[in-house]
């Protein structure tokens, strides 16, 4: 699999992940039954694995490790940020389920997403923004 295909799978994975996150969230808010929510969350967690696996592959096999080391720090921040996005999604859903305050979860999700999208699209070599 070449880098472009892997990057595409990465983008599709986190896009579907985000959509599933919003679906699960609105199901919780609508007070839907436990089971369909659980199933949606389980599918979402499979996508977490895909996100991490494609991200790791991009890093180890396509870019990152192979690229000039000038952007190494940005790669590390991108990877930690990506994991942070996943953690923030989990946190927000858990808080919503328990009826706790969701603010810190949403705040982290937004910050981590902006960070990761900026690095991924605008800074790291595969991005297409200037
Ligand atoms: C929901 C979380 C994530 C989002 C929104 C996200 C977003 C992006 C975006 C927009 C790009 C640039 C387009 C591309 O090259 O495909 C990218 C690339 C990349 N991502 Fe992620 N990502 C996430 C999670 C992760 C994780 C968990 C890892 C590491 C395990 C990771 C590692 C990478 C790497 C290494 C690249 C290639 C960057 C390059 O060389 O240009 N990402 N990601």
JSON list of C-alpha atoms and ligand atoms in Angstrom, two decimals:
[
{"chain": "A", "resi": 1, "resn": "UNK", "atom": "CA", "xyz": [0.00, 0.00, 0.00]},
{"chain": "A", "resi": 2, "resn": "UNK", "atom": "CA", "xyz": [1.51, 3.33, -0.95]},
{"chain": "A", "resi": 3, "resn": "UNK", "atom": "CA", "xyz": [1.51, 6.44, 1.16]},
{"chain": "A", "resi": 4, "resn": "UNK", "atom": "CA", "xyz": [-1.35, 8.16, -0.64]},
{"chain": "A", "resi": 5, "resn": "UNK", "atom": "CA", "xyz": [-3.65, 5.20, -0.14]},
{"chain": "A", "resi": 6, "resn": "UNK", "atom": "CA", "xyz": [-2.65, 4.89, 3.51]},
{"chain": "A", "resi": 7, "resn": "UNK", "atom": "CA", "xyz": [-3.21, 8.61, 4.05]},
{"chain": "A", "resi": 8, "resn": "UNK", "atom": "CA", "xyz": [-6.63, 8.30, 2.45]},
{"chain": "A", "resi": 9, "resn": "UNK", "atom": "CA", "xyz": [-7.55, 5.40, 4.74]},
{"chain": "A", "resi": 10, "resn": "UNK", "atom": "CA", "xyz": [-6.31, 7.48, 7.67]},
{"chain": "A", "resi": 11, "resn": "UNK", "atom": "CA", "xyz": [-8.52, 10.41, 6.67]},
{"chain": "A", "resi": 12, "resn": "UNK", "atom": "CA", "xyz": [-11.55, 8.20, 6.01]},
{"chain": "A", "resi": 13, "resn": "UNK", "atom": "CA", "xyz": [-11.02, 6.44, 9.35]},
{"chain": "A", "resi": 14, "resn": "UNK", "atom": "CA", "xyz": [-10.97, 9.54, 11.49]},
{"chain": "A", "resi": 15, "resn": "UNK", "atom": "CA", "xyz": [-13.82, 11.10, 9.48]},
{"chain": "A", "resi": 16, "resn": "UNK", "atom": "CA", "xyz": [-16.04, 8.08, 10.09]},
{"chain": "A", "resi": 17, "resn": "UNK", "atom": "CA", "xyz": [-14.83, 8.06, 13.70]},
{"chain": "A", "resi": 18, "resn": "UNK", "atom": "CA", "xyz": [-15.96, 11.65, 14.18]},
{"chain": "A", "resi": 19, "resn": "UNK", "atom": "CA", "xyz": [-19.33, 10.92, 12.58]},
{"chain": "A", "resi": 20, "resn": "UNK", "atom": "CA", "xyz": [-19.83, 7.87, 14.82]},
{"chain": "A", "resi": 21, "resn": "UNK", "atom": "CA", "xyz": [-18.86, 9.98, 17.81]},
{"chain": "A", "resi": 22, "resn": "UNK", "atom": "CA", "xyz": [-21.61, 12.50, 16.99]},
{"chain": "A", "resi": 23, "resn": "UNK", "atom": "CA", "xyz": [-24.12, 9.72, 16.36]},
{"chain": "A", "resi": 24, "resn": "UNK", "atom": "CA", "xyz": [-23.31, 8.07, 19.69]},
{"chain": "A", "resi": 25, "resn": "UNK", "atom": "CA", "xyz": [-23.45, 11.43, 21.42]},
{"chain": "A", "resi": 26, "resn": "UNK", "atom": "CA", "xyz": [-26.85, 12.36, 20.04]},
{"chain": "A", "resi": 27, "resn": "UNK", "atom": "CA", "xyz": [-28.19, 8.90, 20.87]},
{"chain": "A", "resi": 28, "resn": "UNK", "atom": "CA", "xyz": [-27.10, 9.38, 24.47]},
{"chain": "A", "resi": 29, "resn": "UNK", "atom": "CA", "xyz": [-28.68, 12.84, 24.54]},
{"chain": "A", "resi": 30, "resn": "UNK", "atom": "CA", "xyz": [-31.93, 11.51, 23.08]},
{"chain": "A", "resi": 31, "resn": "UNK", "atom": "CA", "xyz": [-32.01, 8.92, 25.84]},
{"chain": "A", "resi": 32, "resn": "UNK", "atom": "CA", "xyz": [-31.93, 5.98, 23.46]},
{"chain": "A", "resi": 33, "resn": "UNK", "atom": "CA", "xyz": [-31.68, 2.45, 24.82]},
{"chain": "A", "resi": 34, "resn": "UNK", "atom": "CA", "xyz": [-28.38, 1.25, 26.25]},
{"chain": "A", "resi": 35, "resn": "UNK", "atom": "CA", "xyz": [-27.81, -1.42, 23.63]},
{"chain": "A", "resi": 36, "resn": "UNK", "atom": "CA", "xyz": [-27.75, 0.58, 20.38]},
{"chain": "A", "resi": 37, "resn": "UNK", "atom": "CA", "xyz": [-25.52, 3.13, 22.09]},
{"chain": "A", "resi": 38, "resn": "UNK", "atom": "CA", "xyz": [-23.14, 0.38, 23.20]},
{"chain": "A", "resi": 39, "resn": "UNK", "atom": "CA", "xyz": [-23.02, -1.05, 19.69]},
{"chain": "A", "resi": 40, "resn": "UNK", "atom": "CA", "xyz": [-22.29, 2.35, 18.15]},
{"chain": "A", "resi": 41, "resn": "UNK", "atom": "CA", "xyz": [-19.51, 2.87, 20.68]},
{"chain": "A", "resi": 42, "resn": "UNK", "atom": "CA", "xyz": [-18.06, -0.53, 19.92]},
{"chain": "A", "resi": 43, "resn": "UNK", "atom": "CA", "xyz": [-17.96, 0.25, 16.21]},
{"chain": "A", "resi": 44, "resn": "UNK", "atom": "CA", "xyz": [-16.40, 3.60, 17.06]},
{"chain": "A", "resi": 45, "resn": "UNK", "atom": "CA", "xyz": [-13.69, 1.81, 19.04]},
{"chain": "A", "resi": 46, "resn": "UNK", "atom": "CA", "xyz": [-12.87, -0.34, 16.04]},
{"chain": "A", "resi": 47, "resn": "UNK", "atom": "CA", "xyz": [-12.32, 2.88, 14.13]},
{"chain": "A", "resi": 48, "resn": "UNK", "atom": "CA", "xyz": [-9.99, 4.10, 16.88]},
{"chain": "A", "resi": 49, "resn": "UNK", "atom": "CA", "xyz": [-7.85, 1.07, 16.12]},
{"chain": "A", "resi": 50, "resn": "UNK", "atom": "CA", "xyz": [-7.92, 1.89, 12.40]},
{"chain": "A", "resi": 51, "resn": "UNK", "atom": "CA", "xyz": [-7.01, 5.52, 13.10]},
{"chain": "A", "resi": 52, "resn": "UNK", "atom": "CA", "xyz": [-4.06, 4.52, 15.27]},
{"chain": "A", "resi": 53, "resn": "UNK", "atom": "CA", "xyz": [-2.94, 1.73, 12.92]},
{"chain": "A", "resi": 54, "resn": "UNK", "atom": "CA", "xyz": [-3.00, 3.92, 9.80]},
{"chain": "A", "resi": 55, "resn": "UNK", "atom": "CA", "xyz": [-1.36, 6.78, 11.71]},
{"chain": "A", "resi": 56, "resn": "UNK", "atom": "CA", "xyz": [1.37, 4.45, 12.96]},
{"chain": "A", "resi": 57, "resn": "UNK", "atom": "CA", "xyz": [1.87, 3.07, 9.47]},
{"chain": "A", "resi": 58, "resn": "UNK", "atom": "CA", "xyz": [2.19, 6.59, 8.03]},
{"chain": "A", "resi": 59, "resn": "UNK", "atom": "CA", "xyz": [4.76, 7.35, 10.67]},
{"chain": "A", "resi": 60, "resn": "UNK", "atom": "CA", "xyz": [6.86, 4.21, 10.55]},
{"chain": "A", "resi": 61, "resn": "UNK", "atom": "CA", "xyz": [6.59, 3.20, 6.92]},
{"chain": "A", "resi": 62, "resn": "UNK", "atom": "CA", "xyz": [5.88, 6.26, 4.85]},
{"chain": "A", "resi": 63, "resn": "UNK", "atom": "CA", "xyz": [6.79, 9.53, 6.48]},
{"chain": "A", "resi": 64, "resn": "UNK", "atom": "CA", "xyz": [8.06, 10.50, 9.86]},
{"chain": "A", "resi": 65, "resn": "UNK", "atom": "CA", "xyz": [10.82, 7.98, 10.38]},
{"chain": "A", "resi": 66, "resn": "UNK", "atom": "CA", "xyz": [11.97, 8.33, 6.80]},
{"chain": "A", "resi": 67, "resn": "UNK", "atom": "CA", "xyz": [11.67, 12.03, 6.35]},
{"chain": "A", "resi": 68, "resn": "UNK", "atom": "CA", "xyz": [14.39, 14.56, 7.19]},
{"chain": "A", "resi": 69, "resn": "UNK", "atom": "CA", "xyz": [14.42, 14.92, 10.92]},
{"chain": "A", "resi": 70, "resn": "UNK", "atom": "CA", "xyz": [13.62, 18.63, 10.94]},
{"chain": "A", "resi": 71, "resn": "UNK", "atom": "CA", "xyz": [9.95, 17.99, 11.63]},
{"chain": "A", "resi": 72, "resn": "UNK", "atom": "CA", "xyz": [10.37, 15.15, 14.04]},
{"chain": "A", "resi": 73, "resn": "UNK", "atom": "CA", "xyz": [8.96, 17.11, 16.97]},
{"chain": "A", "resi": 74, "resn": "UNK", "atom": "CA", "xyz": [5.89, 18.01, 14.98]},
{"chain": "A", "resi": 75, "resn": "UNK", "atom": "CA", "xyz": [5.33, 14.35, 14.22]},
{"chain": "A", "resi": 76, "resn": "UNK", "atom": "CA", "xyz": [5.47, 13.52, 17.89]},
{"chain": "A", "resi": 77, "resn": "UNK", "atom": "CA", "xyz": [2.97, 16.27, 18.69]},
{"chain": "A", "resi": 78, "resn": "UNK", "atom": "CA", "xyz": [0.75, 15.06, 15.84]},
{"chain": "A", "resi": 79, "resn": "UNK", "atom": "CA", "xyz": [0.74, 11.51, 17.16]},
{"chain": "A", "resi": 80, "resn": "UNK", "atom": "CA", "xyz": [0.14, 12.51, 20.78]},
{"chain": "A", "resi": 81, "resn": "UNK", "atom": "CA", "xyz": [-2.54, 14.94, 19.53]},
{"chain": "A", "resi": 82, "resn": "UNK", "atom": "CA", "xyz": [-4.25, 12.19, 17.55]},
{"chain": "A", "resi": 83, "resn": "UNK", "atom": "CA", "xyz": [-4.38, 9.95, 20.59]},
{"chain": "A", "resi": 84, "resn": "UNK", "atom": "CA", "xyz": [-5.64, 12.94, 22.57]},
{"chain": "A", "resi": 85, "resn": "UNK", "atom": "CA", "xyz": [-8.54, 13.37, 20.09]},
{"chain": "A", "resi": 86, "resn": "UNK", "atom": "CA", "xyz": [-9.51, 9.74, 20.67]},
{"chain": "A", "resi": 87, "resn": "UNK", "atom": "CA", "xyz": [-9.22, 10.14, 24.45]},
{"chain": "A", "resi": 88, "resn": "UNK", "atom": "CA", "xyz": [-11.34, 13.31, 24.36]},
{"chain": "A", "resi": 89, "resn": "UNK", "atom": "CA", "xyz": [-14.07, 11.55, 22.35]},
{"chain": "A", "resi": 90, "resn": "UNK", "atom": "CA", "xyz": [-14.16, 8.72, 24.91]},
{"chain": "A", "resi": 91, "resn": "UNK", "atom": "CA", "xyz": [-14.20, 11.18, 27.78]},
{"chain": "A", "resi": 92, "resn": "UNK", "atom": "CA", "xyz": [-17.01, 13.28, 26.33]},
{"chain": "A", "resi": 93, "resn": "UNK", "atom": "CA", "xyz": [-19.19, 10.23, 25.70]},
{"chain": "A", "resi": 94, "resn": "UNK", "atom": "CA", "xyz": [-18.53, 8.87, 29.19]},
{"chain": "A", "resi": 95, "resn": "UNK", "atom": "CA", "xyz": [-19.47, 12.19, 30.76]},
{"chain": "A", "resi": 96, "resn": "UNK", "atom": "CA", "xyz": [-22.60, 12.48, 28.64]},
{"chain": "A", "resi": 97, "resn": "UNK", "atom": "CA", "xyz": [-23.63, 8.96, 29.65]},
{"chain": "A", "resi": 98, "resn": "UNK", "atom": "CA", "xyz": [-23.19, 9.69, 33.34]},
{"chain": "A", "resi": 99, "resn": "UNK", "atom": "CA", "xyz": [-24.93, 13.05, 33.01]},
{"chain": "A", "resi": 100, "resn": "UNK", "atom": "CA", "xyz": [-21.79, 14.84, 34.20]},
{"chain": "A", "resi": 101, "resn": "UNK", "atom": "CA", "xyz": [-20.52, 18.18, 32.95]},
{"chain": "A", "resi": 102, "resn": "UNK", "atom": "CA", "xyz": [-19.18, 17.72, 29.43]},
{"chain": "A", "resi": 103, "resn": "UNK", "atom": "CA", "xyz": [-17.38, 21.02, 29.04]},
{"chain": "A", "resi": 104, "resn": "UNK", "atom": "CA", "xyz": [-13.86, 19.79, 29.69]},
{"chain": "A", "resi": 105, "resn": "UNK", "atom": "CA", "xyz": [-14.36, 16.91, 27.27]},
{"chain": "A", "resi": 106, "resn": "UNK", "atom": "CA", "xyz": [-15.57, 19.18, 24.46]},
{"chain": "A", "resi": 107, "resn": "UNK", "atom": "CA", "xyz": [-12.84, 21.73, 25.15]},
{"chain": "A", "resi": 108, "resn": "UNK", "atom": "CA", "xyz": [-10.16, 19.05, 24.90]},
{"chain": "A", "resi": 109, "resn": "UNK", "atom": "CA", "xyz": [-11.73, 17.62, 21.78]},
{"chain": "A", "resi": 110, "resn": "UNK", "atom": "CA", "xyz": [-11.78, 20.99, 20.05]},
{"chain": "A", "resi": 111, "resn": "UNK", "atom": "CA", "xyz": [-8.23, 21.91, 21.05]},
{"chain": "A", "resi": 112, "resn": "UNK", "atom": "CA", "xyz": [-6.83, 18.51, 20.10]},
{"chain": "A", "resi": 113, "resn": "UNK", "atom": "CA", "xyz": [-8.72, 18.48, 16.79]},
{"chain": "A", "resi": 114, "resn": "UNK", "atom": "CA", "xyz": [-7.52, 21.94, 15.77]},
{"chain": "A", "resi": 115, "resn": "UNK", "atom": "CA", "xyz": [-3.96, 20.97, 16.70]},
{"chain": "A", "resi": 116, "resn": "UNK", "atom": "CA", "xyz": [-4.05, 17.72, 14.79]},
{"chain": "A", "resi": 117, "resn": "UNK", "atom": "CA", "xyz": [-5.82, 19.08, 11.70]},
{"chain": "A", "resi": 118, "resn": "UNK", "atom": "CA", "xyz": [-3.41, 22.02, 11.52]},
{"chain": "A", "resi": 119, "resn": "UNK", "atom": "CA", "xyz": [-0.39, 19.74, 11.80]},
{"chain": "A", "resi": 120, "resn": "UNK", "atom": "CA", "xyz": [-1.78, 17.07, 9.50]},
{"chain": "A", "resi": 121, "resn": "UNK", "atom": "CA", "xyz": [-3.04, 19.29, 6.71]},
{"chain": "A", "resi": 122, "resn": "UNK", "atom": "CA", "xyz": [-0.91, 22.39, 6.93]},
{"chain": "A", "resi": 123, "resn": "UNK", "atom": "CA", "xyz": [2.43, 21.46, 8.50]},
{"chain": "A", "resi": 124, "resn": "UNK", "atom": "CA", "xyz": [3.43, 17.88, 7.91]},
{"chain": "A", "resi": 125, "resn": "UNK", "atom": "CA", "xyz": [4.66, 16.89, 4.45]},
{"chain": "A", "resi": 126, "resn": "UNK", "atom": "CA", "xyz": [1.54, 15.13, 3.34]},
{"chain": "A", "resi": 127, "resn": "UNK", "atom": "CA", "xyz": [-0.71, 18.10, 3.93]},
{"chain": "A", "resi": 128, "resn": "UNK", "atom": "CA", "xyz": [-1.81, 20.05, 0.89]},
{"chain": "A", "resi": 129, "resn": "UNK", "atom": "CA", "xyz": [-2.25, 23.45, 2.50]},
{"chain": "A", "resi": 130, "resn": "UNK", "atom": "CA", "xyz": [0.60, 25.96, 2.16]},
{"chain": "B", "resi": 1, "resn": "LIG", "atom": "C1", "xyz": [-8.97, 11.42, 15.30]},
{"chain": "B", "resi": 1, "resn": "LIG", "atom": "C2", "xyz": [-7.66, 11.55, 15.33]},
{"chain": "B", "resi": 1, "resn": "LIG", "atom": "C3", "xyz": [-6.83, 12.01, 14.16]},
{"chain": "B", "resi": 1, "resn": "LIG", "atom": "C4", "xyz": [-7.07, 12.98, 13.22]},
{"chain": "B", "resi": 1, "resn": "LIG", "atom": "C5", "xyz": [-8.27, 13.92, 13.11]},
{"chain": "B", "resi": 1, "resn": "LIG", "atom": "C6", "xyz": [-5.92, 12.99, 12.31]},
{"chain": "B", "resi": 1, "resn": "LIG", "atom": "C7", "xyz": [-5.77, 13.82, 11.21]},
{"chain": "B", "resi": 1, "resn": "LIG", "atom": "C8", "xyz": [-4.74, 13.76, 10.28]},
{"chain": "B", "resi": 1, "resn": "LIG", "atom": "C9", "xyz": [-4.61, 14.57, 9.10]},
{"chain": "B", "resi": 1, "resn": "LIG", "atom": "C10", "xyz": [-5.56, 15.67, 8.69]},
{"chain": "B", "resi": 1, "resn": "LIG", "atom": "C11", "xyz": [-3.49, 14.20, 8.45]},
{"chain": "B", "resi": 1, "resn": "LIG", "atom": "C12", "xyz": [-2.93, 14.78, 7.15]},
{"chain": "B", "resi": 1, "resn": "LIG", "atom": "C13", "xyz": [-3.43, 14.06, 5.95]},
{"chain": "B", "resi": 1, "resn": "LIG", "atom": "C14", "xyz": [-2.76, 12.74, 5.79]},
{"chain": "B", "resi": 1, "resn": "LIG", "atom": "O1", "xyz": [-1.53, 12.70, 5.65]},
{"chain": "B", "resi": 1, "resn": "LIG", "atom": "O2", "xyz": [-3.44, 11.71, 5.81]},
{"chain": "B", "resi": 1, "resn": "LIG", "atom": "C15", "xyz": [-2.88, 13.14, 9.22]},
{"chain": "B", "resi": 1, "resn": "LIG", "atom": "C16", "xyz": [-1.71, 12.50, 8.91]},
{"chain": "B", "resi": 1, "resn": "LIG", "atom": "C17", "xyz": [-0.99, 11.71, 9.79]},
{"chain": "B", "resi": 1, "resn": "LIG", "atom": "N1", "xyz": [-1.45, 11.22, 10.99]},
{"chain": "B", "resi": 1, "resn": "LIG", "atom": "FE1", "xyz": [-3.24, 11.57, 11.83]},
{"chain": "B", "resi": 1, "resn": "LIG", "atom": "N2", "xyz": [-5.02, 12.03, 12.72]},
{"chain": "B", "resi": 1, "resn": "LIG", "atom": "C18", "xyz": [-5.54, 11.42, 13.84]},
{"chain": "B", "resi": 1, "resn": "LIG", "atom": "C19", "xyz": [-4.95, 10.39, 14.57]},
{"chain": "B", "resi": 1, "resn": "LIG", "atom": "C20", "xyz": [-3.65, 9.97, 14.41]},
{"chain": "B", "resi": 1, "resn": "LIG", "atom": "C21", "xyz": [-2.97, 9.04, 15.28]},
{"chain": "B", "resi": 1, "resn": "LIG", "atom": "C22", "xyz": [-3.59, 8.37, 16.51]},
{"chain": "B", "resi": 1, "resn": "LIG", "atom": "C23", "xyz": [-1.71, 8.89, 14.78]},
{"chain": "B", "resi": 1, "resn": "LIG", "atom": "C24", "xyz": [-0.55, 8.08, 15.28]},
{"chain": "B", "resi": 1, "resn": "LIG", "atom": "C25", "xyz": [-0.66, 6.91, 15.85]},
{"chain": "B", "resi": 1, "resn": "LIG", "atom": "C26", "xyz": [-1.60, 9.72, 13.60]},
{"chain": "B", "resi": 1, "resn": "LIG", "atom": "C27", "xyz": [-0.47, 9.84, 12.79]},
{"chain": "B", "resi": 1, "resn": "LIG", "atom": "C28", "xyz": [-0.41, 10.51, 11.59]},
{"chain": "B", "resi": 1, "resn": "LIG", "atom": "C29", "xyz": [0.75, 10.54, 10.70]},
{"chain": "B", "resi": 1, "resn": "LIG", "atom": "C30", "xyz": [2.11, 9.92, 10.98]},
{"chain": "B", "resi": 1, "resn": "LIG", "atom": "C31", "xyz": [0.38, 11.29, 9.57]},
{"chain": "B", "resi": 1, "resn": "LIG", "atom": "C32", "xyz": [1.26, 11.62, 8.34]},
{"chain": "B", "resi": 1, "resn": "LIG", "atom": "C33", "xyz": [1.69, 13.06, 8.39]},
{"chain": "B", "resi": 1, "resn": "LIG", "atom": "C34", "xyz": [2.58, 13.41, 7.23]},
{"chain": "B", "resi": 1, "resn": "LIG", "atom": "O3", "xyz": [3.62, 12.80, 7.07]},
{"chain": "B", "resi": 1, "resn": "LIG", "atom": "O4", "xyz": [2.25, 14.35, 6.52]},
{"chain": "B", "resi": 1, "resn": "LIG", "atom": "N3", "xyz": [-2.80, 10.36, 13.39]},
{"chain": "B", "resi": 1, "resn": "LIG", "atom": "N4", "xyz": [-3.68, 12.88, 10.33]}
]
